[in-house]
Amino acid sequence: VIMDLMEKLTHIFRQGLSNSFYPVPQQAIGVGSAFEGWSPHAQDVVYRVLVPLSPPPGHTFHLELDTAGSLQRNFCVLVELLCTCKRKQLWDDMLCFLHHPEEELRRRQDPSLLHTLCTGAYLDVKKTVHWFYRYVRVAWLLLPQSHRWHLMQQPSRRSCKFQLSKDKESFMVEIIFGVQQGDSDIFVGSQPGEAGIPSTIWLETYAVAEAKFFRHISRQAPQDSWHCQCLQLLARYLMGIDFSSYALKTVVMHLLNTIPLTRWRRGDFRQRLMDILRYLRCSVERKQLHHFVIGNERLPMEISLPSSFREAKPPNLFQHLARSPDAHRKAVREYIRLL
């Protein structure tokens, strides 16, 4: 239902924006626990999709690293204008933003992306979200789903959230926008981050690569594999505990990459739960949990990464435990509660 809705929305966007210079939405990609098959919230599941954005004609995107060496890499998306004087056969009546007089451009052509969704020369997350919200309200009325489903917009500053309801059925959709790093499965995205983050900052996200890993495992594993049930059960117990579900997911992904998939069947359920808890305990004790995507040479080759990723030093997701004795003591207590 979600992917069919996103496909139709994207099609309407492309048609309606064909003569404008807004970002071009590409095919949505399902990411996160609901699409990976282990969502712990049976009733309040959120279906997250990442919508890649491509530059409109006459524009190009360049990713600029904002901070180096930190656990979470931040980027700015620099928007530059391209000369289109020699490309008239590609874009019929388009005037070149660089070489036509401004007065003629204002009179005959829609404004460039720099004048709509950018702050300075950088693509602005909040302006992009607001633009998408506004357009969805119009596009929704053109969809056949609008006759059966009720769409309600939810407040969000860095992503688009909608609640879809029909009779007693209801679910939440969160749309995150992303700009692809080259032709890899790594994006910079509009997902929520720390409070006060500037609206021109896009956060590096590995959600597409991780979702592809779960799909790869599902294809390779026996039909009665219980790897998702292991993760789902433990993630459900994390409610009210200060461990992040992402840390738990990272542990399970590492084990899926090392324990043969034939040993994740229902009969192995108890042993695999103990393996996960043991790995988590050792990670807390050593104050070290390696990132799964960065620096992982065992990652399936079908997952496309930037050239530097496989050989990079993996970031430590438990870096905060190494820096703060109080945080480490709290993590030990939280582990005991989970156990």
JSON list of N, CA and C in Angstrom, two decimals, residues 20-53:
[
{"chain": "A", "resi": 20, "resn": "SER", "atom": "N", "xyz": [9.19, 23.16, -14.08]},
{"chain": "A", "resi": 20, "resn": "SER", "atom": "CA", "xyz": [9.73, 23.98, -13.01]},
{"chain": "A", "resi": 20, "resn": "SER", "atom": "C", "xyz": [11.14, 23.50, -12.67]},
{"chain": "A", "resi": 21, "resn": "PHE", "atom": "N", "xyz": [11.75, 24.11, -11.67]},
{"chain": "A", "resi": 21, "resn": "PHE", "atom": "CA", "xyz": [13.13, 23.78, -11.33]},
{"chain": "A", "resi": 21, "resn": "PHE", "atom": "C", "xyz": [13.25, 23.40, -9.86]},
{"chain": "A", "resi": 22, "resn": "TYR", "atom": "N", "xyz": [12.30, 22.56, -9.43]},
{"chain": "A", "resi": 22, "resn": "TYR", "atom": "CA", "xyz": [12.36, 21.97, -8.10]},
{"chain": "A", "resi": 22, "resn": "TYR", "atom": "C", "xyz": [13.11, 20.63, -8.19]},
{"chain": "A", "resi": 23, "resn": "PRO", "atom": "N", "xyz": [13.58, 20.10, -7.06]},
{"chain": "A", "resi": 23, "resn": "PRO", "atom": "CA", "xyz": [14.23, 18.78, -7.10]},
{"chain": "A", "resi": 23, "resn": "PRO", "atom": "C", "xyz": [13.30, 17.74, -7.69]},
{"chain": "A", "resi": 24, "resn": "VAL", "atom": "N", "xyz": [13.88, 16.75, -8.35]},
{"chain": "A", "resi": 24, "resn": "VAL", "atom": "CA", "xyz": [13.09, 15.71, -9.01]},
{"chain": "A", "resi": 24, "resn": "VAL", "atom": "C", "xyz": [13.05, 14.46, -8.12]},
{"chain": "A", "resi": 25, "resn": "PRO", "atom": "N", "xyz": [11.87, 14.12, -7.54]},
{"chain": "A", "resi": 25, "resn": "PRO", "atom": "CA", "xyz": [11.77, 12.92, -6.68]},
{"chain": "A", "resi": 25, "resn": "PRO", "atom": "C", "xyz": [11.93, 11.65, -7.52]},
{"chain": "A", "resi": 26, "resn": "GLN", "atom": "N", "xyz": [12.76, 10.72, -7.01]},
{"chain": "A", "resi": 26, "resn": "GLN", "atom": "CA", "xyz": [12.95, 9.42, -7.65]},
{"chain": "A", "resi": 26, "resn": "GLN", "atom": "C", "xyz": [12.14, 8.36, -6.91]},
{"chain": "A", "resi": 27, "resn": "GLN", "atom": "N", "xyz": [12.24, 7.12, -7.35]},
{"chain": "A", "resi": 27, "resn": "GLN", "atom": "CA", "xyz": [11.47, 6.03, -6.75]},
{"chain": "A", "resi": 27, "resn": "GLN", "atom": "C", "xyz": [11.80, 5.90, -5.28]},
{"chain": "A", "resi": 28, "resn": "ALA", "atom": "N", "xyz": [10.76, 5.83, -4.44]},
{"chain": "A", "resi": 28, "resn": "ALA", "atom": "CA", "xyz": [10.94, 5.73, -2.99]},
{"chain": "A", "resi": 28, "resn": "ALA", "atom": "C", "xyz": [11.52, 4.37, -2.61]},
{"chain": "A", "resi": 29, "resn": "ILE", "atom": "N", "xyz": [12.29, 4.37, -1.52]},
{"chain": "A", "resi": 29, "resn": "ILE", "atom": "CA", "xyz": [12.93, 3.15, -1.02]},
{"chain": "A", "resi": 29, "resn": "ILE", "atom": "C", "xyz": [12.46, 2.92, 0.41]},
{"chain": "A", "resi": 30, "resn": "GLY", "atom": "N", "xyz": [11.89, 1.75, 0.69]},
{"chain": "A", "resi": 30, "resn": "GLY", "atom": "CA", "xyz": [11.45, 1.43, 2.04]},
{"chain": "A", "resi": 30, "resn": "GLY", "atom": "C", "xyz": [12.64, 1.14, 2.94]},
{"chain": "A", "resi": 31, "resn": "VAL", "atom": "N", "xyz": [12.71, 1.81, 4.09]},
{"chain": "A", "resi": 31, "resn": "VAL", "atom": "CA", "xyz": [13.84, 1.62, 5.01]},
{"chain": "A", "resi": 31, "resn": "VAL", "atom": "C", "xyz": [13.30, 1.45, 6.44]},
{"chain": "A", "resi": 32, "resn": "GLY", "atom": "N", "xyz": [14.18, 1.10, 7.36]},
{"chain": "A", "resi": 32, "resn": "GLY", "atom": "CA", "xyz": [13.79, 1.01, 8.76]},
{"chain": "A", "resi": 32, "resn": "GLY", "atom": "C", "xyz": [13.15, -0.32, 9.12]},
{"chain": "A", "resi": 33, "resn": "SER", "atom": "N", "xyz": [12.81, -0.46, 10.40]},
{"chain": "A", "resi": 33, "resn": "SER", "atom": "CA", "xyz": [12.39, -1.74, 10.96]},
{"chain": "A", "resi": 33, "resn": "SER", "atom": "C", "xyz": [11.13, -2.31, 10.31]},
{"chain": "A", "resi": 34, "resn": "ALA", "atom": "N", "xyz": [10.19, -1.46, 9.93]},
{"chain": "A", "resi": 34, "resn": "ALA", "atom": "CA", "xyz": [8.94, -1.97, 9.35]},
{"chain": "A", "resi": 34, "resn": "ALA", "atom": "C", "xyz": [9.20, -2.67, 8.02]},
{"chain": "A", "resi": 35, "resn": "PHE", "atom": "N", "xyz": [10.09, -2.12, 7.20]},
{"chain": "A", "resi": 35, "resn": "PHE", "atom": "CA", "xyz": [10.40, -2.73, 5.91]},
{"chain": "A", "resi": 35, "resn": "PHE", "atom": "C", "xyz": [11.45, -3.83, 6.05]},
{"chain": "A", "resi": 36, "resn": "GLU", "atom": "N", "xyz": [12.23, -3.80, 7.13]},
{"chain": "A", "resi": 36, "resn": "GLU", "atom": "CA", "xyz": [13.24, -4.85, 7.36]},
{"chain": "A", "resi": 36, "resn": "GLU", "atom": "C", "xyz": [12.63, -6.08, 8.03]},
{"chain": "A", "resi": 37, "resn": "GLY", "atom": "N", "xyz": [11.40, -5.93, 8.58]},
{"chain": "A", "resi": 37, "resn": "GLY", "atom": "CA", "xyz": [10.68, -7.08, 9.09]},
{"chain": "A", "resi": 37, "resn": "GLY", "atom": "C", "xyz": [10.79, -7.33, 10.57]},
{"chain": "A", "resi": 38, "resn": "TRP", "atom": "N", "xyz": [11.18, -6.32, 11.36]},
{"chain": "A", "resi": 38, "resn": "TRP", "atom": "CA", "xyz": [11.34, -6.59, 12.79]},
{"chain": "A", "resi": 38, "resn": "TRP", "atom": "C", "xyz": [10.78, -5.48, 13.68]},
{"chain": "A", "resi": 39, "resn": "SER", "atom": "N", "xyz": [9.85, -4.68, 13.21]},
{"chain": "A", "resi": 39, "resn": "SER", "atom": "CA", "xyz": [9.35, -3.56, 14.00]},
{"chain": "A", "resi": 39, "resn": "SER", "atom": "C", "xyz": [8.81, -4.03, 15.35]},
{"chain": "A", "resi": 40, "resn": "PRO", "atom": "N", "xyz": [9.32, -3.46, 16.45]},
{"chain": "A", "resi": 40, "resn": "PRO", "atom": "CA", "xyz": [8.87, -3.90, 17.78]},
{"chain": "A", "resi": 40, "resn": "PRO", "atom": "C", "xyz": [7.50, -3.35, 18.16]},
{"chain": "A", "resi": 41, "resn": "HIS", "atom": "N", "xyz": [7.05, -2.29, 17.46]},
{"chain": "A", "resi": 41, "resn": "HIS", "atom": "CA", "xyz": [5.79, -1.62, 17.82]},
{"chain": "A", "resi": 41, "resn": "HIS", "atom": "C", "xyz": [4.67, -2.17, 16.92]},
{"chain": "A", "resi": 42, "resn": "ALA", "atom": "N", "xyz": [4.03, -3.22, 17.34]},
{"chain": "A", "resi": 42, "resn": "ALA", "atom": "CA", "xyz": [3.01, -3.84, 16.50]},
{"chain": "A", "resi": 42, "resn": "ALA", "atom": "C", "xyz": [1.86, -2.88, 16.20]},
{"chain": "A", "resi": 43, "resn": "GLN", "atom": "N", "xyz": [1.47, -2.07, 17.19]},
{"chain": "A", "resi": 43, "resn": "GLN", "atom": "CA", "xyz": [0.34, -1.16, 17.00]},
{"chain": "A", "resi": 43, "resn": "GLN", "atom": "C", "xyz": [0.75, 0.18, 16.40]},
{"chain": "A", "resi": 44, "resn": "ASP", "atom": "N", "xyz": [1.92, 0.69, 16.81]},
{"chain": "A", "resi": 44, "resn": "ASP", "atom": "CA", "xyz": [2.31, 2.04, 16.41]},
{"chain": "A", "resi": 44, "resn": "ASP", "atom": "C", "xyz": [3.45, 2.02, 15.39]},
{"chain": "A", "resi": 45, "resn": "VAL", "atom": "N", "xyz": [3.42, 1.06, 14.46]},
{"chain": "A", "resi": 45, "resn": "VAL", "atom": "CA", "xyz": [4.49, 0.94, 13.49]},
{"chain": "A", "resi": 45, "resn": "VAL", "atom": "C", "xyz": [4.53, 2.18, 12.58]},
{"chain": "A", "resi": 46, "resn": "VAL", "atom": "N", "xyz": [5.75, 2.65, 12.29]},
{"chain": "A", "resi": 46, "resn": "VAL", "atom": "CA", "xyz": [5.94, 3.78, 11.37]},
{"chain": "A", "resi": 46, "resn": "VAL", "atom": "C", "xyz": [6.65, 3.25, 10.13]},
{"chain": "A", "resi": 47, "resn": "TYR", "atom": "N", "xyz": [6.04, 3.46, 8.97]},
{"chain": "A", "resi": 47, "resn": "TYR", "atom": "CA", "xyz": [6.63, 3.02, 7.72]},
{"chain": "A", "resi": 47, "resn": "TYR", "atom": "C", "xyz": [7.47, 4.17, 7.16]},
{"chain": "A", "resi": 48, "resn": "ARG", "atom": "N", "xyz": [8.79, 3.98, 7.17]},
{"chain": "A", "resi": 48, "resn": "ARG", "atom": "CA", "xyz": [9.70, 5.05, 6.70]},
{"chain": "A", "resi": 48, "resn": "ARG", "atom": "C", "xyz": [10.14, 4.76, 5.27]},
{"chain": "A", "resi": 49, "resn": "VAL", "atom": "N", "xyz": [10.08, 5.78, 4.45]},
{"chain": "A", "resi": 49, "resn": "VAL", "atom": "CA", "xyz": [10.57, 5.66, 3.08]},
{"chain": "A", "resi": 49, "resn": "VAL", "atom": "C", "xyz": [11.56, 6.79, 2.82]},
{"chain": "A", "resi": 50, "resn": "LEU", "atom": "N", "xyz": [12.58, 6.49, 2.06]},
{"chain": "A", "resi": 50, "resn": "LEU", "atom": "CA", "xyz": [13.54, 7.51, 1.64]},
{"chain": "A", "resi": 50, "resn": "LEU", "atom": "C", "xyz": [13.27, 7.84, 0.19]},
{"chain": "A", "resi": 51, "resn": "VAL", "atom": "N", "xyz": [13.07, 9.12, -0.10]},
{"chain": "A", "resi": 51, "resn": "VAL", "atom": "CA", "xyz": [12.82, 9.57, -1.47]},
{"chain": "A", "resi": 51, "resn": "VAL", "atom": "C", "xyz": [14.08, 10.28, -1.97]},
{"chain": "A", "resi": 52, "resn": "PRO", "atom": "N", "xyz": [14.84, 9.65, -2.89]},
{"chain": "A", "resi": 52, "resn": "PRO", "atom": "CA", "xyz": [16.02, 10.33, -3.44]},
{"chain": "A", "resi": 52, "resn": "PRO", "atom": "C", "xyz": [15.61, 11.54, -4.28]},
{"chain": "A", "resi": 53, "resn": "LEU", "atom": "N", "xyz": [16.38, 12.60, -4.16]},
{"chain": "A", "resi": 53, "resn": "LEU", "atom": "CA", "xyz": [16.13, 13.82, -4.93]},
{"chain": "A", "resi": 53, "resn": "LEU", "atom": "C", "xyz": [17.26, 14.02, -5.94]}
]
